[in-house]
Amino acid sequence: MPQVSQLDRVASIVLRLMRRPLLTLVAVYAVSIVGMVLMPGIDAEGNPGHMSFFHAFYFMTYTATTTGFGELPVTFSNAQRMWAIAALYMSVVAWFYAIGSIIRLVQNPHFRRAVAERAFTRSVRRITEPFFIVCGFGDTGSLLTRGLSDSGYTAVVVDDDGERIKALSLRDYRVTMPGLQADASVPRHLLNAGLRSPLCRAIVALTPDEDANVKIAVMARLLNPEVRVICLATSLEQSDYLRALPEIETVNPFAVFARYLSRALSSPKVYALTEWLIQAHGASLDRTLLVPRGDWILAGHGRMGRCLSEAMRRHGVTTIAIDPAIDEEEAVPGETIAGRADARALEEAGIERAVGIVAATNNDADNLGVLLNAHAINPDLFMIVRQNDHENELAFAAAEADLIMQPSLVTARKILFMLISPLIDEVLHYLDDEGGGKIDDLLQRLHALVGTRNPRLWTVHLDSDEAPAALEAIARGRTLRIEDLVRSRWETGETLPCLVLAHRRGDRVDAVPSTEKILYEGDELLLCGTTQAIHLLGATLANSYRLDYLITGYDPPRGYLGRWLQARRAR
């Protein structure tokens, strides 16, 4: 069956609901006009006559607007006046009926949805730059679209909550963010969102219903096998199921946070770099988070508690979990305690000798209560707390925990990295493996180039779209190096406030490459720097004259007169 267009759906609803009122109006006007023509009247000379169809139609037209021009073209006879009275009453009733039907049409949810879908589809078709589809505009989706907007990328949002879509239209985004109230797991809505557009780079499933996320991921993979699919999965079962499907990437915020905590335990400076790159609150290259080793208490042994327990045990950190879901008969002494994490349970877990505590339940009030009890018993604890609801931010800030884990924020930052700077994981793994020397050198270079300003990560592809000047220079036999791209002035050797963190050619990725590395068509670069560096590097990659000057140090005259004078001096 052929797919029905949005225009056809709107027209179909209008015709279905307005068919009877329109037919009523046509019938009333037809009877009224014919009656006016048949009623005997008097012409301008006083002789009996009849009104023409044109004058009858003209009379009914201006009386419908309540203008009231009078009896035209000549004075009416009593018979014509009697028929005019009947016609006017009939037309008034018909118009009231038609106007009421129009109001009901405008208020009809199916009509409004069809009009909104048509407007949404047209907005998506007008997008001329690469974009991403975000399914779900809760806390995570809102944070992700804000990050995409700040990076200059467009997102197409689909959410089944109308209030969230209204909130989307009120945000002060830098770029266009079309939104549609619809079930994102319905294939038609994914197609309307531009899933098959050549400009669609990825689709992200972030709804609170994990089954819906799985359906979205599967539908998207079938509708467009070329598009990148990223799915939120907070349970290990869903993560394992999605990983078994071909080319579907999953993000588990608890597993991501566990890796962050592992990095803080093993490589505090790399963790500090990670926090600085994602622009976490209070993050600085000079401030290192020192997570103590020793005995830890996990208040909550659910999805987050299990991930953290495994990660901490790999680094030799002992943990004991407290959770009411643990069966008392299955509780392992020294590892698990059945019950709520109240003062009695905390003392049983050894809170006085512990070095840290994690409040990891899915209830914000319980997590804050755990912190209050723990701090009252042992004020020196290192405290990590899970914040489930973004609305409780003020209360969690007042708790003064050492580390606050927001699943929505962790997920949004991780996906943002995956979309705009996918090579960053290679850099962080490289720094984890290489040890302190490499990270110290990198931190010094970043501090010298970027300083304390908010860092920006972006990716540059050496292709005809993003770097036409670079391809032209390579085609003319120029040797193009990384140092040429990041150079600001050739005479002084000044560089742009940015640093190349990774270089990819084919399947090979080099983390923190040398500035003397030669570049070729198709290479990909991950850079960290300031907003000013983004604009200046973009100008270099698009301007052949500027790039030649940065490579050779020679800026030839471009005008006719300048070239003539140069040739004259040469002779």
Coordinates of C-alpha atoms in Angstrom, one line a residue:
M1 CA 0.0 0.0 0.0
P2 CA 1.5 3.4 -1.0
Q3 CA 2.4 5.7 1.9
V4 CA -0.1 8.6 2.5
S5 CA 1.5 12.0 2.4
Q6 CA 1.1 14.5 5.2
L7 CA -0.8 16.9 2.9
D8 CA -3.2 14.1 1.9
R9 CA -3.9 13.3 5.6
V10 CA -4.6 16.9 6.4
A11 CA -6.9 17.3 3.3
S12 CA -8.6 14.0 4.1
I13 CA -9.5 15.1 7.7
V14 CA -10.7 18.5 6.5
L15 CA -12.9 17.0 3.8
R16 CA -14.3 14.4 6.2
L17 CA -15.2 16.8 8.9
M18 CA -16.3 19.8 6.7
R19 CA -18.1 17.9 4.0
R20 CA -21.6 18.2 5.5
P21 CA -21.3 21.9 6.5
L22 CA -19.9 22.8 3.1
L23 CA -22.7 21.0 1.3
T24 CA -25.2 22.7 3.6
L25 CA -23.8 26.1 2.7
V26 CA -23.8 25.3 -1.1
A27 CA -27.4 24.0 -0.9
V28 CA -28.7 27.1 1.0
Y29 CA -27.0 29.5 -1.3
A30 CA -28.2 27.6 -4.4
V31 CA -31.8 27.6 -3.2
S32 CA -31.6 31.3 -2.2
I33 CA -30.1 32.5 -5.5
V34 CA -32.6 30.5 -7.6
G35 CA -35.4 31.8 -5.4
M36 CA -34.3 35.4 -5.9
V37 CA -34.1 34.9 -9.6
L38 CA -37.6 33.4 -9.8
M39 CA -39.3 36.0 -7.5
P40 CA -41.1 38.6 -9.7
G41 CA -39.7 42.1 -9.3
I42 CA -39.8 45.6 -11.0
D43 CA -37.1 46.8 -13.4
A44 CA -35.8 50.4 -13.6
E45 CA -38.6 51.5 -15.9
G46 CA -41.3 50.2 -13.6
N47 CA -42.1 47.1 -15.7
P48 CA -42.4 43.6 -14.2
G49 CA -39.1 41.7 -14.4
H50 CA -36.7 39.2 -12.8
M51 CA -33.3 39.6 -11.1
S52 CA -30.4 38.0 -13.0
F53 CA -28.3 35.2 -11.5
F54 CA -25.3 37.6 -11.2
H55 CA -27.3 40.1 -9.2
A56 CA -28.8 37.4 -7.1
F57 CA -25.3 36.0 -6.3
Y58 CA -24.0 39.5 -5.6
F59 CA -26.9 40.2 -3.2
M60 CA -26.3 36.9 -1.3
T61 CA -22.6 37.6 -1.2
Y62 CA -22.6 41.0 0.4
T63 CA -25.5 40.1 2.8
A64 CA -23.3 37.2 4.1
T65 CA -20.7 39.7 5.2
T66 CA -23.4 41.8 7.0
T67 CA -22.3 44.8 5.0
G68 CA -25.8 45.6 3.8
F69 CA -25.5 47.6 0.6
G70 CA -29.3 47.8 0.2
E71 CA -31.7 46.6 -2.5
L72 CA -29.7 46.3 -5.7
P73 CA -29.8 46.8 -8.6
V74 CA -33.3 48.2 -8.2
T75 CA -35.9 48.4 -5.4
F76 CA -37.2 45.0 -4.5
S77 CA -40.8 44.0 -4.8
N78 CA -42.6 42.6 -1.7
A79 CA -42.2 39.1 -3.0
Q80 CA -38.5 39.6 -3.4
R81 CA -38.3 41.1 0.1
M82 CA -40.2 38.1 1.6
W83 CA -37.8 35.7 -0.1
A84 CA -34.8 37.8 1.0
I85 CA -35.9 37.5 4.6
A86 CA -36.2 33.7 4.3
A87 CA -32.8 33.5 2.5
L88 CA -31.1 35.6 5.1
Y89 CA -32.3 33.4 8.0
M90 CA -31.4 30.3 6.2
S91 CA -27.9 31.6 5.4
V92 CA -27.3 32.7 9.0
V93 CA -28.2 29.3 10.3
A94 CA -26.0 27.6 7.7
W95 CA -23.1 29.9 8.6
F96 CA -23.4 29.3 12.3
Y97 CA -23.4 25.5 11.5
A98 CA -20.3 25.9 9.3
I99 CA -18.4 28.1 11.8
G100 CA -19.1 25.7 14.6
S101 CA -17.8 22.9 12.4
I102 CA -14.6 24.8 11.7
I103 CA -14.0 25.4 15.4
R104 CA -14.5 21.7 16.1
L105 CA -12.1 20.9 13.2
V106 CA -9.4 23.2 14.7
Q107 CA -9.9 21.6 18.1
N108 CA -9.9 18.0 16.8
P109 CA -6.7 16.3 18.1
H110 CA -6.3 14.2 14.9
F111 CA -6.4 17.3 12.7
R112 CA -3.9 19.2 14.9
R113 CA -1.6 16.2 15.0
A114 CA -1.7 15.9 11.2
V115 CA -1.0 19.6 10.7
A116 CA 1.8 19.4 13.3
E117 CA 3.3 16.4 11.5
R118 CA 3.2 18.2 8.2
A119 CA 4.8 21.3 9.5
F120 CA 7.5 19.2 11.3
T121 CA 8.2 17.2 8.1
R122 CA 8.7 20.4 6.1
S123 CA 11.0 21.8 8.8
V124 CA 13.1 18.6 8.6
R125 CA 13.3 18.8 4.8
R126 CA 14.6 22.4 5.0
I127 CA 17.7 21.3 7.1
T128 CA 20.7 21.7 4.9
E129 CA 23.5 20.5 7.3
P130 CA 24.2 17.2 9.1
F131 CA 21.8 16.5 11.9
F132 CA 20.9 14.0 14.6
I133 CA 17.6 12.5 15.6
V134 CA 16.9 12.5 19.4
C135 CA 14.0 10.2 20.5
G136 CA 13.0 11.4 24.0
F137 CA 13.2 14.9 25.4
G138 CA 13.4 14.2 29.1
D139 CA 16.4 15.3 31.3
T140 CA 18.9 13.3 29.2
G141 CA 17.5 14.4 25.8
S142 CA 17.3 18.1 26.9
L143 CA 21.0 18.0 28.0
L144 CA 22.1 16.3 24.8
T145 CA 20.3 18.8 22.5
R146 CA 21.8 21.7 24.5
G147 CA 25.3 20.2 24.0
L148 CA 24.6 19.7 20.3
S149 CA 23.3 23.2 19.9
D150 CA 26.4 24.6 21.7
S151 CA 28.6 22.6 19.3
G152 CA 26.6 24.0 16.3
Y153 CA 24.7 20.8 15.4
T154 CA 21.0 20.5 14.6
A155 CA 18.9 17.9 16.4
V156 CA 15.4 16.6 15.4
V157 CA 13.5 15.7 18.5
V158 CA 10.6 13.2 18.8
D159 CA 8.8 12.8 22.1
D160 CA 5.3 11.6 23.0
D161 CA 4.8 14.3 25.7
G162 CA 3.3 17.4 24.3
E163 CA 4.5 19.6 27.2
R164 CA 8.1 18.7 26.5
I165 CA 7.8 19.6 22.8
K166 CA 6.3 22.9 23.8
A167 CA 9.3 23.4 26.1
L168 CA 11.6 22.6 23.2
S169 CA 10.1 25.5 21.2
L170 CA 10.9 27.9 24.0
R171 CA 14.6 27.1 24.3
D172 CA 17.2 29.6 23.1
Y173 CA 19.1 27.2 20.9
R174 CA 21.8 28.5 18.5
V175 CA 20.4 26.3 15.7
T176 CA 17.1 25.0 14.5
M177 CA 15.6 22.2 16.6
P178 CA 12.4 20.8 15.1
G179 CA 10.2 18.8 17.5
L180 CA 7.3 16.5 17.1
Q181 CA 4.9 15.1 19.6
A182 CA 4.6 11.4 18.6
D183 CA 5.6 7.9 19.5
A184 CA 9.1 7.5 18.2
S185 CA 8.8 3.7 18.0
V186 CA 6.4 4.1 15.1
P187 CA 8.4 3.8 11.8
R188 CA 6.3 6.5 10.1
H189 CA 7.4 9.1 12.7
L190 CA 11.1 8.1 12.3
L191 CA 10.8 8.6 8.5
N192 CA 9.2 12.0 9.1
A193 CA 12.1 12.9 11.3
G194 CA 14.5 12.4 8.4
L195 CA 15.8 8.9 9.2
R196 CA 16.5 8.2 5.5
S197 CA 17.9 11.7 4.8
P198 CA 21.5 11.6 3.6
L199 CA 22.2 14.3 6.1
C200 CA 21.1 12.2 9.1
R201 CA 24.2 11.2 11.0
A202 CA 22.7 9.2 13.9
I203 CA 19.6 8.4 15.8
V204 CA 19.6 8.3 19.6
A205 CA 16.9 6.5 21.7
L206 CA 16.6 8.1 25.1
T207 CA 13.0 7.5 26.1
P208 CA 12.3 6.4 29.7
D209 CA 10.8 3.1 28.4
E210 CA 13.7 0.8 27.6
D211 CA 11.4 -1.5 25.6
A212 CA 10.5 1.4 23.4
N213 CA 14.2 2.2 23.1
V214 CA 14.9 -1.3 21.8
K215 CA 12.1 -1.0 19.3
I216 CA 13.4 2.4 18.1
A217 CA 16.9 0.9 17.6
V218 CA 15.6 -2.1 15.7
M219 CA 13.3 -0.1 13.5
A220 CA 16.0 2.5 12.7
R221 CA 18.5 -0.3 11.8
L222 CA 16.0 -1.8 9.4
L223 CA 14.8 1.4 7.9
N224 CA 18.3 2.8 7.3
P225 CA 21.2 0.3 7.7
E226 CA 23.7 3.1 7.0
V227 CA 22.7 5.4 9.9
R228 CA 24.4 5.2 13.3
V229 CA 22.1 3.9 16.1
I230 CA 22.8 4.7 19.8
C231 CA 20.5 3.4 22.5
L232 CA 20.1 4.1 26.2
A233 CA 20.2 0.8 28.3
T234 CA 20.3 1.0 32.1
S235 CA 20.1 -2.7 32.8
L236 CA 22.7 -5.4 32.0
E237 CA 20.1 -7.5 30.3
Q238 CA 19.1 -4.8 27.9
S239 CA 22.7 -3.9 27.2
D240 CA 23.6 -7.6 26.4
Y241 CA 20.6 -8.0 24.2
L242 CA 21.3 -4.8 22.2
R243 CA 25.0 -5.6 21.9
A244 CA 24.0 -8.9 20.2
L245 CA 22.2 -6.9 17.5
P246 CA 24.4 -5.8 14.5
E247 CA 25.9 -2.3 14.7
I248 CA 23.8 -0.9 17.6
E249 CA 25.7 1.1 20.2
T250 CA 24.5 1.1 23.8
V251 CA 25.2 3.5 26.6
N252 CA 24.7 2.4 30.2
P253 CA 25.2 5.4 32.5
F254 CA 26.1 3.3 35.5
A255 CA 28.7 1.4 33.6
V256 CA 30.0 4.7 32.2
F257 CA 30.3 6.2 35.7
A258 CA 32.0 3.0 37.0
R259 CA 34.7 3.5 34.3
Y260 CA 35.0 7.2 35.4
L261 CA 35.5 6.1 39.0
S262 CA 38.0 3.4 38.0
R263 CA 39.9 6.1 36.2
A264 CA 39.8 8.3 39.3
L265 CA 41.3 5.4 41.3
S266 CA 44.0 4.4 38.8
S267 CA 44.8 7.7 36.9
P268 CA 43.6 10.8 38.8
K269 CA 45.1 13.2 36.3
V270 CA 43.4 11.5 33.4
Y271 CA 40.1 11.7 35.3
A272 CA 40.8 15.4 35.8
L273 CA 41.4 15.8 32.1
T274 CA 38.1 13.9 31.3
E275 CA 36.1 16.2 33.7
W276 CA 37.7 19.3 32.2
L277 CA 36.9 18.2 28.6
I278 CA 33.3 17.6 29.4
Q279 CA 33.2 20.9 31.2
A280 CA 32.0 19.4 34.5
H281 CA 31.1 21.9 37.2
G282 CA 34.3 23.1 39.0
A283 CA 36.6 20.9 36.8
S284 CA 40.1 22.2 36.3
L285 CA 43.4 20.8 35.0
D286 CA 45.0 21.9 38.2
R287 CA 42.5 20.1 40.5
T288 CA 42.8 16.4 40.9
L289 CA 40.2 14.2 42.6
L290 CA 41.8 11.8 45.0
V291 CA 39.5 8.8 45.7
P292 CA 40.7 7.0 48.9
R293 CA 41.4 3.3 48.9
G294 CA 40.2 1.2 51.7
D295 CA 36.8 -0.1 52.9
W296 CA 33.7 1.3 51.1
I297 CA 30.0 1.0 51.8
L298 CA 27.5 0.8 48.9
A299 CA 24.0 1.9 50.0
G300 CA 22.1 0.2 47.2
H301 CA 23.1 -2.9 45.3
G302 CA 21.0 -2.4 42.2
R303 CA 22.2 -1.4 38.7
M304 CA 24.6 1.3 39.9
G305 CA 25.8 -0.5 43.0
R306 CA 26.8 -3.7 41.1
C307 CA 28.7 -1.8 38.4
L308 CA 30.6 0.2 41.1
S309 CA 31.3 -2.8 43.2
E310 CA 32.9 -4.7 40.2
A311 CA 34.9 -1.7 39.2
M312 CA 36.2 -1.0 42.7
R313 CA 37.1 -4.6 43.4
R314 CA 39.2 -4.7 40.3
H315 CA 41.4 -2.0 41.9
G316 CA 41.7 -3.8 45.2
V317 CA 39.0 -1.7 47.0
T318 CA 36.8 -3.8 49.3
T319 CA 33.1 -3.0 49.4
I320 CA 30.1 -4.0 51.4
A321 CA 26.6 -3.5 50.1
I322 CA 23.4 -2.7 52.0
D323 CA 20.1 -3.2 50.2
P324 CA 16.6 -4.2 51.3
A325 CA 16.2 -6.3 48.1
I326 CA 19.0 -8.7 49.4
D327 CA 17.6 -11.9 50.8
E328 CA 18.7 -12.3 54.4
E329 CA 19.4 -15.9 53.9
E330 CA 21.6 -15.1 50.9
A331 CA 23.5 -12.2 52.5
V332 CA 27.2 -12.9 52.6
P333 CA 28.9 -11.7 55.8
G334 CA 31.4 -8.9 55.0
E335 CA 30.0 -8.4 51.5
T336 CA 26.2 -7.8 51.7
I337 CA 23.7 -6.8 54.4
A338 CA 19.9 -7.1 54.0
G339 CA 17.9 -4.0 54.9
R340 CA 17.7 -0.3 54.6
A341 CA 20.9 1.8 55.0
D342 CA 19.9 3.3 58.3
A343 CA 22.3 4.1 61.2
R344 CA 22.1 0.5 62.5
A345 CA 23.0 -1.0 59.2
L346 CA 25.8 1.5 58.6
E347 CA 27.4 0.7 61.9
E348 CA 27.0 -3.0 61.1
A349 CA 28.8 -2.4 57.8
G350 CA 31.7 -0.7 59.6
I351 CA 31.0 2.9 58.8
E352 CA 33.5 4.1 61.5
R353 CA 36.5 2.5 59.8
A354 CA 35.3 3.0 56.2
V355 CA 36.9 5.6 53.9
G356 CA 33.9 6.2 51.6
I357 CA 30.3 5.6 51.0
V358 CA 28.1 5.5 47.8
A359 CA 24.4 6.3 48.1
A360 CA 23.2 4.6 44.9
T361 CA 19.5 3.9 45.3
N362 CA 16.8 5.1 42.8
N363 CA 15.2 7.3 45.5
D364 CA 16.7 10.8 46.0
A365 CA 15.3 11.2 49.5
D366 CA 16.8 7.8 50.6
N367 CA 20.2 8.8 49.1
L368 CA 20.3 12.1 51.0
G369 CA 19.2 10.4 54.2
V370 CA 22.1 7.9 53.8
L371 CA 24.5 10.8 53.5
L372 CA 23.1 12.5 56.6
N373 CA 23.4 9.4 58.7
A374 CA 26.9 8.5 57.4
H375 CA 28.3 12.0 57.9
A376 CA 26.9 12.1 61.5
I377 CA 28.8 8.9 62.3
N378 CA 32.0 9.5 60.3
P379 CA 32.5 13.1 59.1
D380 CA 35.7 12.2 57.2
L381 CA 34.0 9.9 54.7
F382 CA 34.4 10.4 50.9
M383 CA 30.8 10.6 49.8
I384 CA 29.4 9.7 46.3
V385 CA 25.7 10.1 45.8
R386 CA 23.3 9.4 42.9
Q387 CA 20.9 12.1 41.9
N388 CA 18.0 10.7 40.0
D389 CA 15.8 13.8 39.5
H390 CA 17.3 17.0 38.1
E391 CA 14.7 19.1 40.1
N392 CA 16.5 18.1 43.3
E393 CA 19.8 19.8 42.4
L394 CA 19.7 22.4 45.2
A395 CA 19.2 19.8 47.9
F396 CA 22.1 17.7 46.5
A397 CA 24.4 20.8 46.3
A398 CA 23.6 21.5 50.0
A399 CA 24.6 17.9 50.9
E400 CA 28.3 18.8 49.9
A401 CA 29.0 15.4 48.6
D402 CA 32.5 14.8 47.0
L403 CA 31.0 13.4 43.8
I404 CA 27.4 13.6 42.5
M405 CA 26.3 11.1 39.9
Q406 CA 23.4 12.2 37.6
P407 CA 22.5 9.4 35.2
S408 CA 20.9 11.8 32.8
L409 CA 24.0 14.1 32.7
V410 CA 26.4 11.1 32.5
T411 CA 24.5 9.7 29.6
A412 CA 24.2 13.0 27.7
R413 CA 27.9 13.8 28.0
K414 CA 28.9 10.3 26.9
I415 CA 26.6 10.4 23.8
L416 CA 27.8 13.9 23.0
F417 CA 31.4 12.6 23.0
M418 CA 30.3 9.7 20.8
L419 CA 28.6 12.0 18.2
I420 CA 31.0 15.0 17.9
S421 CA 34.4 13.5 19.1
P422 CA 34.3 9.7 18.8
L423 CA 38.2 9.6 19.0
I424 CA 38.3 10.9 22.6
D425 CA 38.1 7.3 24.0
E426 CA 41.2 6.3 22.1
V427 CA 43.1 9.3 23.6
L428 CA 41.9 8.5 27.2
H429 CA 42.8 4.8 26.8
Y430 CA 46.2 5.7 25.5
L431 CA 46.8 8.0 28.4
D432 CA 45.7 5.3 30.9
D433 CA 48.2 2.9 29.4
E434 CA 51.2 5.2 29.0
G435 CA 51.3 6.4 32.6
G436 CA 52.2 9.7 34.2
G437 CA 54.8 11.1 31.7
K438 CA 52.4 11.4 28.8
I439 CA 49.6 12.9 30.8
D440 CA 51.8 15.5 32.5
D441 CA 53.1 16.6 29.1
L442 CA 49.6 16.8 27.6
L443 CA 48.3 18.7 30.6
Q444 CA 51.1 21.3 30.3
R445 CA 50.5 21.8 26.6
L446 CA 46.7 22.2 27.1
H447 CA 47.3 24.6 29.9
A448 CA 49.6 26.7 27.8
L449 CA 47.4 26.7 24.7
V450 CA 43.9 26.7 26.1
G451 CA 44.5 28.0 29.6
T452 CA 41.5 28.0 32.0
R453 CA 39.0 28.8 29.3
N454 CA 36.2 26.3 28.6
P455 CA 37.6 23.8 26.2
R456 CA 35.8 22.8 22.9
L457 CA 36.2 19.4 21.2
W458 CA 35.6 19.1 17.5
T459 CA 36.4 16.8 14.6
V460 CA 37.8 17.8 11.3
H461 CA 37.6 15.6 8.2
L462 CA 40.0 16.3 5.4
D463 CA 37.4 16.1 2.6
S464 CA 35.9 18.4 0.0
D465 CA 33.2 19.6 2.4
E466 CA 35.2 20.6 5.4
A467 CA 38.7 21.2 4.0
P468 CA 38.7 22.2 0.3
A469 CA 41.8 24.3 0.7
A470 CA 43.7 21.3 2.3
L471 CA 42.7 19.0 -0.6
E472 CA 43.7 21.6 -3.2
A473 CA 47.2 22.0 -1.5
I474 CA 47.7 18.2 -1.4
A475 CA 46.6 17.9 -5.1
R476 CA 49.2 20.5 -6.0
G477 CA 52.0 18.5 -4.3
R478 CA 52.2 20.5 -1.1
T479 CA 53.4 18.6 2.0
L480 CA 50.7 19.3 4.6
R481 CA 51.6 18.7 8.2
I482 CA 49.6 19.2 11.4
E483 CA 51.7 22.1 12.4
D484 CA 50.7 23.9 9.2
L485 CA 47.0 23.7 10.1
V486 CA 47.4 24.9 13.6
R487 CA 49.8 27.7 12.8
S488 CA 48.6 31.2 13.3
R489 CA 51.5 33.3 11.8
W490 CA 54.4 31.9 9.8
E491 CA 56.9 34.7 10.7
T492 CA 56.6 34.4 14.5
G493 CA 55.7 30.7 14.7
E494 CA 52.5 31.5 16.7
T495 CA 49.9 28.7 16.8
L496 CA 46.2 28.7 17.3
P497 CA 44.9 28.0 20.8
C498 CA 44.2 24.4 20.1
L499 CA 45.8 21.0 20.2
V500 CA 45.4 17.9 18.0
L501 CA 44.5 15.0 20.4
A502 CA 44.0 12.3 17.8
H503 CA 44.6 11.4 14.2
R504 CA 42.8 8.7 12.3
R505 CA 43.7 7.3 8.9
G506 CA 41.6 4.3 7.9
D507 CA 41.4 2.0 10.9
R508 CA 44.5 3.3 12.6
V509 CA 44.2 5.9 15.3
D510 CA 47.2 7.8 16.7
A511 CA 46.6 9.5 20.1
V512 CA 48.4 12.9 20.6
P513 CA 50.2 12.8 17.3
S514 CA 53.4 14.7 16.5
T515 CA 52.9 18.1 14.9
E516 CA 55.2 17.0 12.1
K517 CA 52.8 14.3 11.0
I518 CA 52.0 14.5 7.3
L519 CA 48.3 14.7 6.4
Y520 CA 46.5 13.1 3.4
E521 CA 43.0 13.2 1.9
G522 CA 40.5 11.3 4.1
D523 CA 42.3 11.8 7.4
E524 CA 40.4 12.7 10.5
L525 CA 41.6 15.0 13.3
L526 CA 40.2 15.4 16.9
L527 CA 41.1 18.8 18.3
C528 CA 40.7 20.6 21.6
G529 CA 40.8 24.3 21.9
T530 CA 38.8 27.5 22.1
T531 CA 35.8 28.8 20.1
Q532 CA 38.2 31.2 18.4
A533 CA 40.4 28.4 17.3
I534 CA 37.4 26.6 15.7
H535 CA 36.6 29.7 13.5
L536 CA 40.2 30.4 12.6
L537 CA 41.0 26.8 11.7
G538 CA 37.8 26.7 9.6
A539 CA 38.9 29.8 7.7
T540 CA 42.3 28.2 7.1
L541 CA 40.8 25.0 5.7
A542 CA 38.5 27.0 3.4
N543 CA 41.0 29.6 2.1
S544 CA 43.7 28.3 -0.2
Y545 CA 45.7 31.6 0.0
R546 CA 45.9 31.5 3.7
L547 CA 46.9 27.9 3.8
D548 CA 49.6 28.4 1.3
Y549 CA 51.0 31.3 3.4
L550 CA 51.0 29.1 6.5
I551 CA 52.8 26.3 4.7
T552 CA 55.4 28.4 2.8
G553 CA 55.5 31.7 4.6
Y554 CA 54.9 33.5 1.3
D555 CA 51.8 35.5 0.6
P556 CA 51.7 36.3 -3.2
P557 CA 49.8 39.3 -4.5
R558 CA 46.3 38.4 -5.6
G559 CA 45.2 41.4 -7.6
Y560 CA 46.1 42.2 -11.2
L561 CA 48.1 45.3 -10.3
G562 CA 50.1 43.5 -7.6
R563 CA 50.9 40.6 -9.9
W564 CA 52.1 43.0 -12.6
L565 CA 54.3 44.9 -10.2
Q566 CA 55.8 41.6 -8.9
A567 CA 56.5 40.5 -12.5
R568 CA 58.1 43.9 -13.3
R569 CA 60.4 43.7 -10.3
A570 CA 61.4 40.1 -11.2
R571 CA 62.4 41.3 -14.7

